[in-house]
């Protein structure tokens, strides 16, 4: 197990390096002169030159990357072009909102997804199964920003006005964005749980348990679900990442001041250090979450093997 | 069996690709859901090609006297904030949506399948390097990778296609690599190699045709994701620019007016849902039909 953890950690290093290289290259892949584009079309030649100096674009690429990587390791992601504040501070002020949104949505999607998946699998080919799977297909096929708009339309605007239209802070603010973001995840987890449960239910040891006269409820929850959950764990990890990315759209719809809005505003303002910093932080977070999921998956698997 | 072979010694065996497609189609016809999805997709393609001929007026014809009109006999889906007929715009947007989905998946499939073939077939160092690169791309979750690419290239329809295409590459590469690993060890590949076939010939003539099923399934399901991602980028103002009747862009333009006129945001969204749904159903059906495990 320890060997596996160490190997898995070592495997993460090249990926992390790759992520930093890719994010670093973003500035250099801009078609044309990045300094000119970031400074704006109307900028004078000296202004462009200043911008180039400020972004460090005059130095050799390797030196630039070295400085970038050194900065990242120390938590220094450069300064915002628009506000002049450190990128890390701007991200720090927003990241908790986004993580909260993603965590709540993940919890909702696990909760709804598991229940729906278990009901569907245990009542296979019944009205319930069919309905749940149709709803899940719709959940999977809906653009989350549209779902958000519709939720606002019917639950935040008159006549109902149950929830605030936009913002973040009170429990009321959380409901609609979390439903918006969590629905697709719930659909994916429900489908995964269903197929995983069905696969397990057909296994010999389940038949044996039933033949022994174990109660059906006990068979489902003690024997089947425990093993069926293993592949679901991986999906949950991936889903958390997708939700982190998906917050960009949800935050735009609900005017929530998180990382997603930060990225979009920065893209529109050509504030590249902010774009780079935010993309990097979200990617690193995702790699970290996947690492944890991978290790826990391994752990679950080991325990079952030992059983 | 032996007799028929003897009787027709000159008959050329059908090419493996065509034979594969035939079996795929046969299995598919037994799957009702897949057929429904398939017919819907065909219907959408017909709408995309011929639909604009049957709508009256241009999708960008502005009518200031008829702004934000609710659905009626004249304007089935109502009009938007500039008095443009939403039904006409949705019909014209169909071809844009299918075009974005198809071309981005094509880019992703060509590049991804190639990487997967090379990675799976040659293995070792090539495999390790290519797969680490794919891991790096996969580290940017969901729409984030496409968003980063568009932020670099600039927002336009064409750049969205490139971004969503690149976003699909690692999925194809991983699936193809896995399939190649399974096929590579089979005896027939050894046999062809013993006969002196080149690597290129083995890969494209003998390996690729045998792993078409997962590629086709992935491509169909990927269409759904690609359309959702592209419409999301347009919604953020980074894709198709107004007045293009792209559905995501329509939602983005209409959201400021939805307080008074809910229909402005309702119909473009429904259009996205229905098209994405069709590809998801078709992809699910294909997978069930082609995956021997579920039988």
Coordinates of C-alpha atoms in Angstrom, one line a residue:
Chain A
X1 CA 0.0 0.0 0.0
X2 CA 2.8 2.4 1.0
X3 CA 4.6 1.6 -2.2
X4 CA 1.5 2.3 -4.2
X5 CA 1.0 5.7 -2.5
X6 CA 4.6 6.7 -3.2
X7 CA 4.4 5.5 -6.8
X8 CA 1.1 7.4 -7.3
X9 CA 2.6 10.6 -5.8
X10 CA 5.6 10.3 -8.1
X11 CA 3.3 9.8 -11.1
X12 CA 1.6 13.1 -10.2
X13 CA 4.7 15.1 -10.5
X14 CA 5.1 15.0 -14.3
X15 CA 1.4 15.8 -14.7
X16 CA 1.8 18.8 -12.4
X17 CA 4.8 20.0 -14.3
X18 CA 2.9 19.5 -17.6
X19 CA 0.0 21.6 -16.2
X20 CA 2.4 24.4 -15.3
X21 CA 4.1 24.2 -18.8
X22 CA 0.7 24.4 -20.5
X23 CA -0.5 27.3 -18.4
X24 CA 2.8 29.1 -18.9
X25 CA 2.5 28.6 -22.6
X26 CA -1.0 30.2 -22.7
X27 CA 0.6 33.7 -22.8
X28 CA 2.9 32.7 -25.6
X29 CA 0.3 31.0 -27.7
X30 CA -1.7 34.1 -28.1
X31 CA -1.7 34.8 -31.9
X32 CA 0.3 38.0 -32.5
X33 CA 2.2 40.0 -29.9
X34 CA 0.8 39.2 -26.4
X35 CA 2.2 42.5 -25.0
X36 CA 0.3 44.4 -27.7
X37 CA -2.9 42.5 -27.2
X38 CA -2.8 42.8 -23.4
X39 CA -1.9 46.5 -23.5
X40 CA -4.8 47.1 -25.9
X41 CA -5.0 48.1 -29.5
X42 CA -4.7 51.8 -28.8
X43 CA -1.5 51.5 -26.7
X44 CA 1.5 53.4 -27.7
X45 CA 4.8 51.7 -28.6
X46 CA 6.3 52.7 -25.2
X47 CA 3.3 51.3 -23.4
X48 CA 3.6 48.0 -25.3
X49 CA 7.3 47.9 -24.4
X50 CA 6.5 48.6 -20.8
X51 CA 3.9 45.8 -20.8
X52 CA 6.5 43.5 -22.4
X53 CA 8.9 44.4 -19.6
X54 CA 6.3 43.9 -16.9
X55 CA 5.3 40.5 -18.2
X56 CA 8.9 39.6 -18.5
X57 CA 8.5 38.7 -22.1
X58 CA 12.0 40.0 -23.1
X59 CA 13.8 37.2 -21.3
X60 CA 14.6 33.8 -22.9
X61 CA 11.7 31.3 -22.7
X62 CA 13.5 29.0 -20.3
X63 CA 14.3 31.8 -17.9
X64 CA 10.6 32.9 -18.1
X65 CA 9.4 29.4 -17.3
X66 CA 11.9 29.0 -14.5
X67 CA 10.7 32.2 -12.9
X68 CA 7.0 31.2 -13.4
X69 CA 7.5 27.8 -11.8
X70 CA 9.5 29.3 -9.0
X71 CA 6.7 31.7 -8.4
X72 CA 4.1 29.0 -8.5
X73 CA 6.0 26.9 -5.9
X74 CA 6.1 29.9 -3.6
X75 CA 2.5 30.8 -4.2
X76 CA 3.4 33.9 -6.3
X77 CA 1.3 33.9 -9.4
X78 CA 2.2 37.4 -10.6
X79 CA 0.1 40.5 -10.5
X80 CA -3.2 41.3 -12.1
X81 CA -2.8 43.7 -15.0
X82 CA -6.1 45.5 -14.3
X83 CA -5.9 46.0 -10.5
X84 CA -2.2 45.5 -9.9
X85 CA -3.0 43.2 -6.9
X86 CA -1.3 39.9 -6.5
X87 CA -3.1 37.2 -8.5
X88 CA -2.9 34.9 -5.4
X89 CA -4.8 37.5 -3.3
X90 CA -7.5 37.9 -6.0
X91 CA -7.9 34.1 -6.2
X92 CA -7.7 33.7 -2.4
X93 CA -10.6 36.1 -2.0
X94 CA -12.8 34.1 -4.4
X95 CA -11.8 30.5 -4.1
X96 CA -13.8 29.5 -1.0
X97 CA -17.1 30.5 -2.7
X98 CA -16.3 28.2 -5.6
X99 CA -15.2 25.3 -3.5
X100 CA -18.3 25.7 -1.3
X101 CA -20.5 25.7 -4.4
X102 CA -18.7 22.6 -5.8
X103 CA -18.7 20.7 -2.6
X104 CA -22.5 21.3 -1.9
X105 CA -23.3 20.4 -5.5
X106 CA -21.2 17.2 -5.2
X107 CA -23.0 16.3 -2.0
X108 CA -26.3 16.9 -3.6
X109 CA -25.4 14.8 -6.7
X110 CA -24.1 11.9 -4.6
X111 CA -27.2 11.9 -2.4
X112 CA -29.7 12.1 -5.3
X113 CA -27.6 10.0 -7.6
X114 CA -27.2 7.1 -5.2
X115 CA -30.8 7.0 -4.1
X116 CA -32.0 7.1 -7.7
X117 CA -29.5 4.6 -8.9
X118 CA -30.3 2.1 -6.1
X119 CA -34.1 2.4 -6.6
X120 CA -33.6 2.0 -10.3
X121 CA -31.4 -1.1 -10.0
X122 CA -33.5 -2.9 -7.4
X123 CA -36.7 -2.1 -9.3
X124 CA -35.3 -2.9 -12.7
X125 CA -37.6 -2.6 -15.7
X126 CA -40.5 -1.2 -13.6
X127 CA -42.2 2.2 -13.9
X128 CA -39.8 3.7 -11.3
X129 CA -36.7 2.5 -13.1
X130 CA -37.8 3.8 -16.5
X131 CA -38.9 7.2 -15.0
X132 CA -35.6 7.6 -13.1
X133 CA -33.6 6.8 -16.2
X134 CA -35.5 9.2 -18.4
X135 CA -35.1 12.0 -15.9
X136 CA -31.4 11.2 -15.6
X137 CA -31.0 11.3 -19.4
X138 CA -32.7 14.8 -19.4
X139 CA -30.4 15.9 -16.5
X140 CA -27.4 14.8 -18.5
X141 CA -28.6 16.5 -21.6
X142 CA -29.5 19.9 -20.1
X143 CA -27.0 22.8 -20.4
X144 CA -26.6 23.8 -16.7
X145 CA -26.7 27.5 -17.5
X146 CA -30.1 27.0 -19.0
X147 CA -31.4 25.0 -16.1
X148 CA -30.1 27.9 -13.9
X149 CA -32.0 30.4 -16.0
X150 CA -35.2 28.3 -15.8
X151 CA -34.9 27.9 -12.0
X152 CA -34.5 31.7 -11.7
X153 CA -37.5 32.2 -13.9
X154 CA -39.8 29.9 -12.0
X155 CA -38.5 30.0 -8.4
X156 CA -36.8 33.4 -8.0
X157 CA -38.9 35.7 -10.0
X158 CA -42.6 36.6 -9.3
X159 CA -45.0 35.0 -8.5
X160 CA -43.1 32.5 -6.3
X161 CA -39.9 34.4 -5.4
X162 CA -38.8 31.6 -3.0
X163 CA -35.1 32.3 -3.5
X164 CA -32.9 35.3 -4.3
X165 CA -32.1 35.8 -8.0
X166 CA -28.4 36.2 -7.5
X167 CA -25.6 36.5 -5.1
X168 CA -24.1 34.2 -2.4
X169 CA -24.0 34.2 1.4
X170 CA -27.3 33.2 3.0
X171 CA -28.7 29.6 2.9
X172 CA -31.3 30.8 0.4
X173 CA -28.7 31.8 -2.0
X174 CA -27.2 28.3 -2.1
X175 CA -30.3 26.4 -3.2
X176 CA -30.7 27.3 -6.9
X177 CA -27.0 27.3 -7.9
X178 CA -26.4 24.0 -6.2
X179 CA -29.4 22.4 -8.0
X180 CA -28.1 23.9 -11.2
X181 CA -24.6 22.6 -10.8
X182 CA -25.5 19.3 -9.1
X183 CA -28.2 18.0 -11.5
X184 CA -25.9 16.6 -14.3
X185 CA -23.6 15.0 -11.6
X186 CA -26.6 13.4 -10.0
X187 CA -27.7 12.0 -13.4
X188 CA -24.3 10.6 -14.1
X189 CA -23.9 9.0 -10.6
X190 CA -27.5 7.6 -10.8
X191 CA -26.7 5.9 -14.1
X192 CA -23.3 4.6 -12.8
X193 CA -24.8 3.3 -9.6
X194 CA -27.5 1.5 -11.5
X195 CA -25.3 -0.3 -13.9
X196 CA -22.7 -1.0 -11.2
X197 CA -25.4 -2.5 -8.9
X198 CA -26.9 -4.6 -11.7
X199 CA -23.5 -6.0 -12.5
X200 CA -22.9 -6.9 -8.8
X201 CA -26.4 -8.3 -8.3
X202 CA -25.8 -10.9 -11.0
X203 CA -22.7 -12.1 -9.3
X204 CA -22.5 -15.6 -7.7
X205 CA -22.0 -14.4 -4.2
X206 CA -25.2 -12.4 -4.2
X207 CA -27.0 -15.5 -5.4
X208 CA -25.3 -17.4 -2.6
X209 CA -26.4 -14.9 -0.1
X210 CA -30.0 -15.0 -1.2
X211 CA -29.9 -18.8 -1.3
X212 CA -28.6 -18.8 2.3
X213 CA -31.8 -16.9 3.1
X214 CA -30.3 -13.6 3.9
X215 CA -33.0 -10.9 3.9
X216 CA -33.3 -9.0 0.6
X217 CA -32.7 -5.6 2.2
X218 CA -29.5 -6.9 3.8
X219 CA -28.4 -8.4 0.5
X220 CA -28.8 -5.1 -1.2
X221 CA -27.3 -2.8 1.3
X222 CA -24.7 -5.0 2.9
X223 CA -23.5 -7.2 0.1
X224 CA -24.4 -5.5 -3.2
X225 CA -24.1 -1.8 -2.5
X226 CA -20.7 -2.0 -0.8
X227 CA -19.1 -3.5 -3.9
X228 CA -21.2 -1.6 -6.4
X229 CA -19.9 1.7 -4.8
X230 CA -16.3 1.2 -5.9
X231 CA -16.6 2.4 -9.5
X232 CA -19.0 5.1 -8.3
X233 CA -16.2 6.6 -6.1
X234 CA -14.1 7.3 -9.2
X235 CA -17.0 8.9 -10.9
X236 CA -17.6 11.1 -7.9
X237 CA -13.9 12.3 -8.1
X238 CA -14.1 13.1 -11.7
X239 CA -17.5 14.8 -11.2
X240 CA -16.1 17.1 -8.6
X241 CA -13.6 18.3 -11.2
X242 CA -16.3 18.8 -13.8
X243 CA -18.3 20.8 -11.2
X244 CA -15.3 23.0 -10.5
X245 CA -15.1 23.8 -14.2
X246 CA -18.9 24.1 -14.4
X247 CA -19.0 26.8 -11.7
X248 CA -17.8 29.2 -14.4
X249 CA -21.3 29.0 -16.0
X250 CA -23.3 28.7 -12.8
X251 CA -21.5 31.7 -11.3
X252 CA -22.2 33.7 -14.4
X253 CA -25.9 32.8 -14.3
X254 CA -26.3 33.6 -10.6
X255 CA -23.8 36.5 -10.5
X256 CA -21.8 34.8 -7.8
X257 CA -18.4 36.3 -7.1
X258 CA -16.3 33.1 -7.3
X259 CA -13.4 31.9 -9.3
X260 CA -15.5 31.3 -12.4
X261 CA -16.6 34.9 -12.6
X262 CA -13.0 36.0 -12.0
X263 CA -11.8 33.9 -15.0
X264 CA -14.5 35.2 -17.3
X265 CA -14.0 38.8 -16.3
X266 CA -10.3 38.4 -16.7
X267 CA -10.7 36.8 -20.2
X268 CA -12.9 39.7 -21.3
X269 CA -10.4 42.2 -19.8
X270 CA -7.4 40.3 -21.3
X271 CA -6.0 40.2 -17.8
X272 CA -3.9 37.1 -18.6
X273 CA -2.0 36.6 -15.2
X274 CA -5.4 36.2 -13.6
X275 CA -6.6 33.7 -16.3
X276 CA -3.4 31.7 -15.9
X277 CA -3.5 31.8 -12.2
X278 CA -7.1 30.7 -11.9
X279 CA -6.8 27.9 -14.5
X280 CA -3.7 26.7 -12.8
X281 CA -5.3 26.6 -9.3
X282 CA -8.4 24.8 -10.5
X283 CA -6.3 22.2 -12.4
X284 CA -4.0 21.6 -9.4
X285 CA -7.1 21.3 -7.1
X286 CA -8.5 18.7 -9.5
X287 CA -5.3 16.7 -9.7
X288 CA -5.2 16.7 -5.9
X289 CA -8.8 15.5 -5.6
X290 CA -8.2 12.8 -8.1
X291 CA -5.2 11.7 -6.2
X292 CA -7.2 11.4 -3.0
X293 CA -10.0 9.5 -4.8
X294 CA -7.5 7.2 -6.4
X295 CA -5.9 6.3 -3.1
X296 CA -9.3 5.8 -1.4
X297 CA -10.4 3.7 -4.3
X298 CA -7.3 1.6 -3.8
X299 CA -8.1 1.4 -0.1
X300 CA -11.7 0.3 -0.7
X301 CA -10.5 -2.3 -3.1
X302 CA -7.8 -3.6 -0.8
X303 CA -10.2 -4.0 2.1
X304 CA -12.5 -6.0 -0.1
X305 CA -9.7 -8.2 -1.3
X306 CA -8.7 -8.8 2.4
X307 CA -12.3 -9.6 3.3
Chain B
X1 CA -19.3 -24.5 -44.5
X2 CA -16.3 -26.0 -46.1
X3 CA -18.4 -26.8 -49.2
X4 CA -19.5 -23.3 -49.8
X5 CA -15.9 -22.1 -49.6
X6 CA -14.9 -24.7 -52.1
X7 CA -17.8 -23.7 -54.4
X8 CA -16.8 -20.1 -54.5
X9 CA -13.1 -20.0 -54.4
X10 CA -12.8 -16.7 -56.2
X11 CA -15.2 -14.7 -54.0
X12 CA -13.2 -11.9 -52.3
X13 CA -13.9 -11.6 -48.6
X14 CA -15.7 -8.3 -47.8
X15 CA -13.4 -5.7 -46.3
X16 CA -13.3 -5.8 -42.5
X17 CA -14.6 -2.3 -42.1
X18 CA -17.7 -2.8 -44.2
X19 CA -18.4 -6.1 -42.5
X20 CA -18.1 -4.4 -39.1
X21 CA -20.5 -1.7 -40.1
X22 CA -23.0 -4.3 -41.2
X23 CA -22.9 -6.2 -37.9
X24 CA -23.1 -2.9 -36.0
X25 CA -26.3 -1.9 -37.9
X26 CA -27.9 -5.3 -37.5
X27 CA -27.4 -5.2 -33.7
X28 CA -28.5 -1.6 -33.6
X29 CA -31.9 -2.3 -35.3
X30 CA -32.8 -4.5 -32.3
X31 CA -32.4 -1.6 -29.9
X32 CA -35.5 0.6 -29.9
X33 CA -34.0 3.5 -27.9
X34 CA -31.1 3.7 -30.3
X35 CA -33.4 3.7 -33.3
X36 CA -35.4 6.6 -31.8
X37 CA -32.3 8.6 -31.2
X38 CA -31.0 7.8 -34.7
X39 CA -34.2 8.9 -36.4
X40 CA -34.2 12.1 -34.3
X41 CA -30.7 12.8 -35.5
X42 CA -31.6 12.2 -39.1
X43 CA -34.6 14.5 -38.6
X44 CA -32.3 17.2 -37.2
X45 CA -30.0 16.9 -40.1
X46 CA -32.9 17.3 -42.5
X47 CA -34.1 20.3 -40.6
X48 CA -30.6 21.8 -40.7
X49 CA -30.4 21.4 -44.5
X50 CA -33.9 22.1 -45.6
X51 CA -35.5 23.9 -42.6
X52 CA -34.3 27.4 -43.6
X53 CA -36.1 27.0 -47.0
X54 CA -39.4 26.8 -45.2
X55 CA -39.0 29.6 -42.7
X56 CA -40.3 32.9 -43.8
X57 CA -37.9 35.8 -43.4
X58 CA -34.3 36.1 -42.4
X59 CA -33.1 34.9 -38.9
X60 CA -31.7 38.4 -38.3
X61 CA -34.7 40.4 -39.6
X62 CA -35.4 43.0 -36.9
X63 CA -38.9 44.2 -36.3
X64 CA -38.9 47.0 -33.7
X65 CA -42.7 47.1 -33.6
X66 CA -43.0 43.5 -32.6
X67 CA -40.4 43.1 -29.8
X68 CA -40.6 40.4 -27.2
X69 CA -44.0 39.2 -28.5
X70 CA -45.2 36.0 -26.8
X71 CA -45.7 32.8 -28.9
X72 CA -48.5 33.2 -31.4
X73 CA -49.7 31.8 -34.8
X74 CA -47.4 34.2 -36.6
X75 CA -44.4 33.7 -34.3
X76 CA -44.5 30.2 -33.0
X77 CA -41.9 30.7 -30.4
X78 CA -42.5 34.4 -30.0
X79 CA -40.0 37.2 -30.9
X80 CA -36.8 38.3 -29.1
X81 CA -35.7 41.7 -27.8
X82 CA -35.1 43.0 -31.3
X83 CA -38.3 41.6 -32.7
X84 CA -36.6 38.7 -34.5
X85 CA -38.6 35.5 -34.9
X86 CA -37.2 32.9 -32.4
X87 CA -38.5 29.9 -34.3
X88 CA -36.7 31.1 -37.5
X89 CA -33.6 31.6 -35.5
X90 CA -33.7 28.2 -33.9
X91 CA -34.2 26.5 -37.3
X92 CA -31.3 28.4 -38.7
X93 CA -29.2 27.6 -35.6
X94 CA -29.7 23.9 -36.1
X95 CA -27.0 23.7 -38.8
X96 CA -24.6 25.8 -36.7
X97 CA -25.1 23.5 -33.7
X98 CA -24.6 20.3 -35.7
X99 CA -21.7 21.8 -37.6
X100 CA -19.9 22.7 -34.3
X101 CA -20.6 19.3 -32.8
X102 CA -19.6 17.3 -35.8
X103 CA -16.4 19.2 -36.7
X104 CA -15.1 19.4 -33.2
X105 CA -15.7 15.7 -32.6
X106 CA -14.1 15.0 -35.9
X107 CA -11.0 16.9 -34.9
X108 CA -10.9 15.3 -31.5
X109 CA -11.5 11.8 -33.0
X110 CA -8.8 12.1 -35.7
X111 CA -6.1 13.4 -33.4
X112 CA -7.2 11.2 -30.4
X113 CA -7.5 8.0 -32.3
X114 CA -4.1 8.5 -33.9
X115 CA -2.5 9.2 -30.5
X116 CA -4.3 6.2 -29.0
X117 CA -3.2 3.9 -31.9
X118 CA 0.4 4.9 -31.6
X119 CA 0.4 4.8 -27.9
X120 CA -1.3 1.4 -27.6
X121 CA 0.6 -0.2 -30.5
X122 CA 4.1 0.9 -29.7
X123 CA 3.8 0.9 -25.9
X124 CA 6.8 1.5 -23.6
X125 CA 8.3 5.0 -23.7
X126 CA 6.1 6.3 -26.5
X127 CA 3.0 5.2 -24.6
X128 CA 4.3 6.6 -21.3
X129 CA 5.0 10.0 -22.8
X130 CA 1.8 10.3 -24.8
X131 CA -0.4 9.2 -22.0
X132 CA 1.2 11.6 -19.6
X133 CA 0.4 14.4 -22.1
X134 CA -3.2 13.2 -22.1
X135 CA -3.2 13.2 -18.3
X136 CA -2.1 16.8 -18.4
X137 CA -5.0 17.8 -20.7
X138 CA -7.4 15.8 -18.5
X139 CA -6.2 17.8 -15.5
X140 CA -8.2 20.8 -16.8
X141 CA -11.7 19.7 -15.8
X142 CA -14.9 20.1 -17.7
X143 CA -15.3 23.2 -19.7
X144 CA -12.1 24.7 -18.3
X145 CA -9.7 23.4 -21.0
X146 CA -11.9 24.6 -23.8
X147 CA -12.3 27.9 -21.9
X148 CA -8.5 28.3 -21.6
X149 CA -8.0 27.6 -25.3
X150 CA -10.6 30.1 -26.3
X151 CA -9.1 32.7 -24.0
X152 CA -5.9 32.3 -25.9
X153 CA -7.2 32.1 -29.4
X154 CA -10.0 34.6 -29.0
X155 CA -13.7 34.1 -29.1
X156 CA -15.2 33.0 -32.4
X157 CA -17.2 30.1 -33.8
X158 CA -14.1 28.6 -35.4
X159 CA -12.0 28.8 -32.2
X160 CA -14.7 27.2 -30.2
X161 CA -14.6 24.2 -32.6
X162 CA -10.8 23.9 -32.2
X163 CA -11.1 24.3 -28.4
X164 CA -13.9 21.7 -28.1
X165 CA -12.0 19.4 -30.5
X166 CA -8.8 19.5 -28.4
X167 CA -11.0 19.0 -25.3
X168 CA -12.1 15.7 -26.8
X169 CA -8.7 14.4 -27.8
X170 CA -7.7 12.7 -24.5
X171 CA -11.0 10.8 -24.2
X172 CA -10.6 9.3 -27.7
X173 CA -6.9 8.6 -27.1
X174 CA -7.5 6.7 -23.8
X175 CA -10.3 4.6 -25.2
X176 CA -8.5 3.7 -28.3
X177 CA -5.3 2.9 -26.4
X178 CA -7.2 0.6 -24.2
X179 CA -8.8 -1.2 -27.1
X180 CA -5.5 -1.5 -29.0
X181 CA -3.9 -3.1 -26.0
X182 CA -6.6 -5.7 -25.9
X183 CA -6.4 -6.4 -29.7
X184 CA -2.6 -6.2 -30.1
X185 CA -2.0 -9.4 -28.2
X186 CA -4.4 -11.4 -30.3
X187 CA -3.1 -14.1 -32.6
X188 CA -4.2 -12.7 -35.8
X189 CA -2.0 -9.6 -35.3
X190 CA 1.0 -11.9 -34.8
X191 CA 0.0 -13.8 -37.9
X192 CA -0.2 -10.7 -40.0
X193 CA 3.1 -9.5 -38.7
X194 CA 4.7 -12.9 -39.4
X195 CA 3.5 -12.5 -43.0
X196 CA 5.6 -9.4 -43.2
X197 CA 3.0 -6.6 -42.9
X198 CA 4.4 -3.2 -41.9
X199 CA 3.4 -1.5 -38.7
X200 CA 1.4 1.1 -40.5
X201 CA -0.5 -1.6 -42.4
X202 CA -1.2 -3.6 -39.2
X203 CA -2.4 -0.5 -37.4
X204 CA -4.7 0.8 -40.0
X205 CA -5.8 -2.4 -41.8
X206 CA -6.0 -4.8 -39.0
X207 CA -6.2 -3.1 -35.6
X208 CA -8.3 0.0 -36.4
X209 CA -11.2 -1.8 -38.1
X210 CA -11.5 -4.1 -35.0
X211 CA -11.8 -1.3 -32.5
X212 CA -14.3 0.8 -34.4
X213 CA -17.2 0.0 -32.0
X214 CA -15.8 1.9 -29.0
X215 CA -14.7 4.8 -31.3
X216 CA -18.2 5.1 -32.8
X217 CA -19.9 5.0 -29.4
X218 CA -17.5 7.6 -28.0
X219 CA -18.0 9.8 -31.0
X220 CA -21.7 9.8 -30.6
X221 CA -21.7 10.5 -26.9
X222 CA -19.0 13.1 -27.5
X223 CA -21.3 15.0 -29.9
X224 CA -23.6 15.6 -26.9
X225 CA -20.8 16.9 -24.7
X226 CA -19.3 19.0 -27.6
X227 CA -22.7 20.7 -28.3
X228 CA -23.2 21.4 -24.6
X229 CA -19.7 22.8 -24.1
X230 CA -19.8 24.9 -27.3
X231 CA -23.2 26.4 -26.3
X232 CA -21.7 27.1 -22.9
X233 CA -18.8 29.0 -24.4
X234 CA -21.2 31.0 -26.6
X235 CA -23.4 31.7 -23.6
X236 CA -20.3 33.2 -21.9
X237 CA -19.8 35.4 -24.9
X238 CA -16.7 33.5 -26.1
X239 CA -18.2 31.6 -29.0
X240 CA -20.5 32.5 -31.8
X241 CA -21.0 36.3 -31.8
X242 CA -24.4 38.0 -32.2
X243 CA -26.3 38.2 -34.5
X244 CA -25.4 34.6 -35.3
X245 CA -28.5 32.5 -34.4
X246 CA -26.4 30.1 -32.2
X247 CA -28.5 28.8 -29.4
X248 CA -26.1 29.5 -26.6
X249 CA -25.6 33.0 -27.8
X250 CA -29.3 33.5 -28.1
X251 CA -29.7 32.4 -24.5
X252 CA -27.0 34.9 -23.5
X253 CA -28.7 37.7 -25.3
X254 CA -32.1 36.8 -24.1
X255 CA -31.4 36.4 -20.4
X256 CA -31.6 40.1 -19.7
X257 CA -35.2 40.2 -21.0
X258 CA -36.5 36.9 -19.5
X259 CA -38.0 38.8 -16.5
X260 CA -40.8 40.1 -18.9
X261 CA -40.7 37.4 -21.6
X262 CA -39.9 33.9 -20.4
X263 CA -40.1 32.5 -23.9
X264 CA -36.9 34.2 -25.0
X265 CA -34.8 32.0 -22.8
X266 CA -37.1 28.9 -22.9
X267 CA -37.0 27.8 -26.5
X268 CA -33.2 28.0 -27.4
X269 CA -32.5 26.0 -24.3
X270 CA -35.2 23.4 -25.2
X271 CA -33.6 23.1 -28.6
X272 CA -30.2 22.3 -27.1
X273 CA -31.8 19.8 -24.7
X274 CA -33.6 17.9 -27.4
X275 CA -30.6 17.7 -29.8
X276 CA -28.2 16.7 -27.0
X277 CA -30.8 14.2 -25.7
X278 CA -31.0 12.6 -29.2
X279 CA -27.2 12.0 -29.3
X280 CA -27.1 10.7 -25.7
X281 CA -30.0 8.2 -26.4
X282 CA -28.4 7.1 -29.7
X283 CA -24.9 6.8 -28.0
X284 CA -26.4 4.8 -25.1
X285 CA -28.2 2.5 -27.5
X286 CA -25.1 2.0 -29.6
X287 CA -23.1 1.1 -26.6
X288 CA -25.7 -1.4 -25.4
X289 CA -25.9 -2.9 -28.9
X290 CA -22.1 -3.1 -29.3
X291 CA -21.0 -4.0 -25.8
X292 CA -21.1 -7.8 -25.4
X293 CA -21.0 -7.4 -21.7
X294 CA -24.5 -6.0 -21.4
X295 CA -26.1 -8.8 -23.4

